[in-house]
Amino acid sequence: MTSDFPFLTRSEFGNCIEEFERAYGAVVDVEVRKSRGSHTYLSIHKPLFLGQNNDDAVDSDIEDVEDADPAHLDTVCPTLEYGRIEYHVVYSASWRVPVLYVRVHTNAGVEMDCTRVTDMLVTDSKVRGAMDAVEFGGALGIQDHPELNEPFMYLHPCHTATLLRAVAPARGAEIGQRNYISSWLSLTGAAVGLFLPSIPH
């Protein structure tokens, strides 16, 4: 239970991310981390593959893929691991909900910008349209990570409470701390290519 669903206290947020780590730790690269300010946040990592949906035959003559043009790699190396996606679930004291931060690096250490990340991770046109419809420049923006003080892309949390209320099991009910983060990520993760696998019950 939470004291004021869909809003969270910082302590409830800490419980929620620990529950998520327990539930998904065997199937997702996930870890609860503590910042220098002693706040906790959730870190999820996954590899970035190029051309995952490309079924064409591979005819690769690229000797050094690190120096190759990424647009060319999409067609030449359809399942090449090109980089890493770093997702952080961080508590917003202002909004009293989780906020999803994302950063993508190539294997060469180059950080990708919002446009490239959206092009690579958001393949569903309905999701992309919904993101573009958010006022003030769209749903995906850039700001300093509140725990690390480094620039990250983030999904604006303005509709989080409304979304969570809409998927609560019944009128007056709530999503408990055990399922809060997974329920929230099932609603927001698609906007940055984060899809949770099924876990055994």
mmCIF file of N, CA and C in Angstrom, residues 10 13 33 40-46 84-95 97-104 111 114 117 121 139-157 160 184-185 188-189 191-194:
data_model
loop_
_atom_site.group_PDB
_atom_site.id
_atom_site.type_symbol
_atom_site.label_atom_id
_atom_site.label_comp_id
_atom_site.label_asym_id
_atom_site.label_seq_id
_atom_site.Cartn_x
_atom_site.Cartn_y
_atom_site.Cartn_z
ATOM 1 N N ARG A 10 9.269 9.514 -0.435
ATOM 2 C CA ARG A 10 10.594 9.005 -0.809
ATOM 3 C C ARG A 10 10.829 7.614 -0.229
ATOM 4 N N PHE A 13 8.923 5.125 -2.314
ATOM 5 C CA PHE A 13 9.649 4.925 -3.562
ATOM 6 C C PHE A 13 10.797 3.942 -3.354
ATOM 7 N N ARG A 33 20.712 1.594 -6.522
ATOM 8 C CA ARG A 33 21.946 2.321 -6.217
ATOM 9 C C ARG A 33 21.661 3.442 -5.238
ATOM 10 N N THR A 40 18.186 6.693 -2.878
ATOM 11 C CA THR A 40 18.278 5.509 -3.723
ATOM 12 C C THR A 40 17.561 5.761 -5.049
ATOM 13 N N TYR A 41 18.049 5.082 -6.087
ATOM 14 C CA TYR A 41 17.405 5.088 -7.391
ATOM 15 C C TYR A 41 17.660 3.739 -8.035
ATOM 16 N N LEU A 42 16.897 3.434 -9.073
ATOM 17 C CA LEU A 42 16.981 2.141 -9.743
ATOM 18 C C LEU A 42 17.743 2.299 -11.046
ATOM 19 N N SER A 43 18.676 1.402 -11.300
ATOM 20 C CA SER A 43 19.460 1.423 -12.531
ATOM 21 C C SER A 43 19.188 0.147 -13.320
ATOM 22 N N ILE A 44 18.841 0.306 -14.590
ATOM 23 C CA ILE A 44 18.590 -0.823 -15.495
ATOM 24 C C ILE A 44 19.478 -0.615 -16.716
ATOM 25 N N HIS A 45 20.194 -1.656 -17.100
ATOM 26 C CA HIS A 45 21.055 -1.585 -18.281
ATOM 27 C C HIS A 45 20.640 -2.662 -19.274
ATOM 28 N N LYS A 46 20.765 -2.331 -20.550
ATOM 29 C CA LYS A 46 20.571 -3.352 -21.573
ATOM 30 C C LYS A 46 21.396 -2.994 -22.800
ATOM 31 N N ARG A 84 25.195 0.622 -25.290
ATOM 32 C CA ARG A 84 24.470 0.290 -24.057
ATOM 33 C C ARG A 84 23.436 1.361 -23.767
ATOM 34 N N ILE A 85 22.285 0.899 -23.282
ATOM 35 C CA ILE A 85 21.225 1.810 -22.848
ATOM 36 C C ILE A 85 21.200 1.763 -21.330
ATOM 37 N N GLU A 86 21.202 2.921 -20.731
ATOM 38 C CA GLU A 86 21.201 3.052 -19.278
ATOM 39 C C GLU A 86 19.910 3.763 -18.871
ATOM 40 N N TYR A 87 19.069 3.071 -18.111
ATOM 41 C CA TYR A 87 17.819 3.646 -17.613
ATOM 42 C C TYR A 87 17.949 3.845 -16.109
ATOM 43 N N HIS A 88 17.513 4.982 -15.616
ATOM 44 C CA HIS A 88 17.471 5.220 -14.173
ATOM 45 C C HIS A 88 16.055 5.638 -13.786
ATOM 46 N N VAL A 89 15.541 5.015 -12.755
ATOM 47 C CA VAL A 89 14.244 5.383 -12.195
ATOM 48 C C VAL A 89 14.539 6.175 -10.928
ATOM 49 N N VAL A 90 14.167 7.452 -10.942
ATOM 50 C CA VAL A 90 14.546 8.392 -9.893
ATOM 51 C C VAL A 90 13.282 9.020 -9.301
ATOM 52 N N TYR A 91 13.309 9.254 -8.009
ATOM 53 C CA TYR A 91 12.166 9.878 -7.339
ATOM 54 C C TYR A 91 12.159 11.379 -7.568
ATOM 55 N N SER A 92 10.988 11.909 -7.921
ATOM 56 C CA SER A 92 10.818 13.355 -8.039
ATOM 57 C C SER A 92 10.065 13.859 -6.814
ATOM 58 N N ALA A 93 10.733 14.661 -5.991
ATOM 59 C CA ALA A 93 10.087 15.223 -4.806
ATOM 60 C C ALA A 93 9.009 16.226 -5.199
ATOM 61 N N SER A 94 9.167 16.885 -6.339
ATOM 62 C CA SER A 94 8.179 17.865 -6.793
ATOM 63 C C SER A 94 6.890 17.199 -7.264
ATOM 64 N N TRP A 95 7.040 16.163 -8.074
ATOM 65 C CA TRP A 95 5.883 15.478 -8.641
ATOM 66 C C TRP A 95 5.400 14.323 -7.765
ATOM 67 N N VAL A 97 6.355 11.235 -7.828
ATOM 68 C CA VAL A 97 6.240 10.031 -8.649
ATOM 69 C C VAL A 97 7.632 9.693 -9.183
ATOM 70 N N PRO A 98 7.810 8.491 -9.722
ATOM 71 C CA PRO A 98 9.091 8.175 -10.355
ATOM 72 C C PRO A 98 9.252 8.911 -11.680
ATOM 73 N N VAL A 99 10.494 9.142 -12.056
ATOM 74 C CA VAL A 99 10.820 9.741 -13.353
ATOM 75 C C VAL A 99 11.844 8.831 -14.013
ATOM 76 N N LEU A 100 11.667 8.588 -15.315
ATOM 77 C CA LEU A 100 12.560 7.709 -16.061
ATOM 78 C C LEU A 100 13.595 8.539 -16.808
ATOM 79 N N TYR A 101 14.863 8.311 -16.464
ATOM 80 C CA TYR A 101 16.003 8.955 -17.120
ATOM 81 C C TYR A 101 16.674 7.922 -18.011
ATOM 82 N N VAL A 102 17.210 8.373 -19.133
ATOM 83 C CA VAL A 102 17.857 7.442 -20.066
ATOM 84 C C VAL A 102 19.079 8.106 -20.688
ATOM 85 N N ARG A 103 20.086 7.269 -20.898
ATOM 86 C CA ARG A 103 21.301 7.719 -21.579
ATOM 87 C C ARG A 103 21.778 6.549 -22.437
ATOM 88 N N VAL A 104 22.194 6.846 -23.666
ATOM 89 C CA VAL A 104 22.633 5.809 -24.594
ATOM 90 C C VAL A 104 24.027 6.153 -25.094
ATOM 91 N N GLU A 111 27.922 9.556 -26.802
ATOM 92 C CA GLU A 111 26.572 9.647 -26.268
ATOM 93 C C GLU A 111 25.619 10.110 -27.368
ATOM 94 N N CYS A 114 18.852 13.155 -28.374
ATOM 95 C CA CYS A 114 17.423 12.795 -28.277
ATOM 96 C C CYS A 114 16.858 12.274 -29.598
ATOM 97 N N VAL A 117 18.191 8.767 -30.325
ATOM 98 C CA VAL A 117 17.616 7.802 -29.378
ATOM 99 C C VAL A 117 16.169 7.508 -29.738
ATOM 100 N N LEU A 121 14.916 3.821 -30.670
ATOM 101 C CA LEU A 121 14.195 3.094 -29.634
ATOM 102 C C LEU A 121 12.679 3.148 -29.755
ATOM 103 N N ALA A 139 7.670 14.797 -25.020
ATOM 104 C CA ALA A 139 7.803 14.084 -23.747
ATOM 105 C C ALA A 139 9.251 13.845 -23.342
ATOM 106 N N LEU A 140 10.149 13.739 -24.309
ATOM 107 C CA LEU A 140 11.548 13.434 -24.014
ATOM 108 C C LEU A 140 12.370 14.714 -24.048
ATOM 109 N N GLY A 141 12.981 15.038 -22.914
ATOM 110 C CA GLY A 141 13.803 16.236 -22.821
ATOM 111 C C GLY A 141 15.158 15.911 -22.229
ATOM 112 N N ILE A 142 15.941 16.933 -21.971
ATOM 113 C CA ILE A 142 17.267 16.763 -21.368
ATOM 114 C C ILE A 142 17.346 17.638 -20.124
ATOM 115 N N GLN A 143 17.852 17.060 -19.056
ATOM 116 C CA GLN A 143 18.132 17.832 -17.842
ATOM 117 C C GLN A 143 19.165 17.075 -17.020
ATOM 118 N N ASP A 144 19.717 17.744 -16.025
ATOM 119 C CA ASP A 144 20.680 17.078 -15.157
ATOM 120 C C ASP A 144 19.972 16.021 -14.312
ATOM 121 N N HIS A 145 20.588 14.868 -14.238
ATOM 122 C CA HIS A 145 20.114 13.781 -13.376
ATOM 123 C C HIS A 145 20.168 14.296 -11.943
ATOM 124 N N PRO A 146 19.060 14.242 -11.187
ATOM 125 C CA PRO A 146 19.048 14.858 -9.855
ATOM 126 C C PRO A 146 19.972 14.198 -8.840
ATOM 127 N N GLU A 147 20.365 12.960 -9.063
ATOM 128 C CA GLU A 147 21.261 12.281 -8.125
ATOM 129 C C GLU A 147 22.716 12.292 -8.584
ATOM 130 N N LEU A 148 22.953 12.397 -9.886
ATOM 131 C CA LEU A 148 24.318 12.318 -10.417
ATOM 132 C C LEU A 148 24.855 13.645 -10.930
ATOM 133 N N ASN A 149 23.969 14.636 -11.115
ATOM 134 C CA ASN A 149 24.357 15.933 -11.671
ATOM 135 C C ASN A 149 25.077 15.811 -13.011
ATOM 136 N N GLU A 150 24.563 14.916 -13.852
ATOM 137 C CA GLU A 150 25.073 14.736 -15.211
ATOM 138 C C GLU A 150 23.881 14.821 -16.157
ATOM 139 N N PRO A 151 24.078 15.313 -17.390
ATOM 140 C CA PRO A 151 22.948 15.416 -18.313
ATOM 141 C C PRO A 151 22.435 14.041 -18.754
ATOM 142 N N PHE A 152 21.131 13.870 -18.676
ATOM 143 C CA PHE A 152 20.434 12.665 -19.125
ATOM 144 C C PHE A 152 19.196 13.112 -19.890
ATOM 145 N N MET A 153 18.706 12.262 -20.767
ATOM 146 C CA MET A 153 17.372 12.455 -21.305
ATOM 147 C C MET A 153 16.386 11.945 -20.261
ATOM 148 N N TYR A 154 15.189 12.499 -20.254
ATOM 149 C CA TYR A 154 14.196 12.034 -19.288
ATOM 150 C C TYR A 154 12.803 12.174 -19.869
ATOM 151 N N LEU A 155 11.887 11.342 -19.365
ATOM 152 C CA LEU A 155 10.483 11.437 -19.738
ATOM 153 C C LEU A 155 9.786 12.337 -18.733
ATOM 154 N N HIS A 156 9.148 13.365 -19.213
ATOM 155 C CA HIS A 156 8.493 14.311 -18.316
ATOM 156 C C HIS A 156 7.378 13.598 -17.534
ATOM 157 N N PRO A 157 7.305 13.811 -16.211
ATOM 158 C CA PRO A 157 6.349 13.069 -15.370
ATOM 159 C C PRO A 157 4.952 13.690 -15.255
ATOM 160 N N THR A 160 2.086 11.111 -15.254
ATOM 161 C CA THR A 160 2.295 9.853 -14.533
ATOM 162 C C THR A 160 1.136 9.516 -13.595
ATOM 163 N N TRP A 184 4.114 1.010 -13.708
ATOM 164 C CA TRP A 184 4.482 2.309 -14.275
ATOM 165 C C TRP A 184 5.357 2.148 -15.520
ATOM 166 N N LEU A 185 6.353 1.237 -15.462
ATOM 167 C CA LEU A 185 7.228 1.027 -16.622
ATOM 168 C C LEU A 185 6.467 0.421 -17.794
ATOM 169 N N THR A 188 5.110 3.553 -19.412
ATOM 170 C CA THR A 188 6.028 4.601 -19.880
ATOM 171 C C THR A 188 7.254 4.077 -20.622
ATOM 172 N N GLY A 189 7.644 2.843 -20.366
ATOM 173 C CA GLY A 189 8.897 2.320 -20.909
ATOM 174 C C GLY A 189 8.971 2.296 -22.419
ATOM 175 N N ALA A 191 8.178 4.377 -24.501
ATOM 176 C CA ALA A 191 8.602 5.661 -25.046
ATOM 177 C C ALA A 191 10.114 5.756 -25.208
ATOM 178 N N VAL A 192 10.855 4.879 -24.533
ATOM 179 C CA VAL A 192 12.321 4.866 -24.666
ATOM 180 C C VAL A 192 12.845 3.437 -24.863
ATOM 181 N N GLY A 193 12.021 2.569 -25.413
ATOM 182 C CA GLY A 193 12.473 1.219 -25.770
ATOM 183 C C GLY A 193 12.690 0.277 -24.604
ATOM 184 N N LEU A 194 12.051 0.524 -23.471
ATOM 185 C CA LEU A 194 12.209 -0.354 -22.307
ATOM 186 C C LEU A 194 10.958 -1.206 -22.152
#
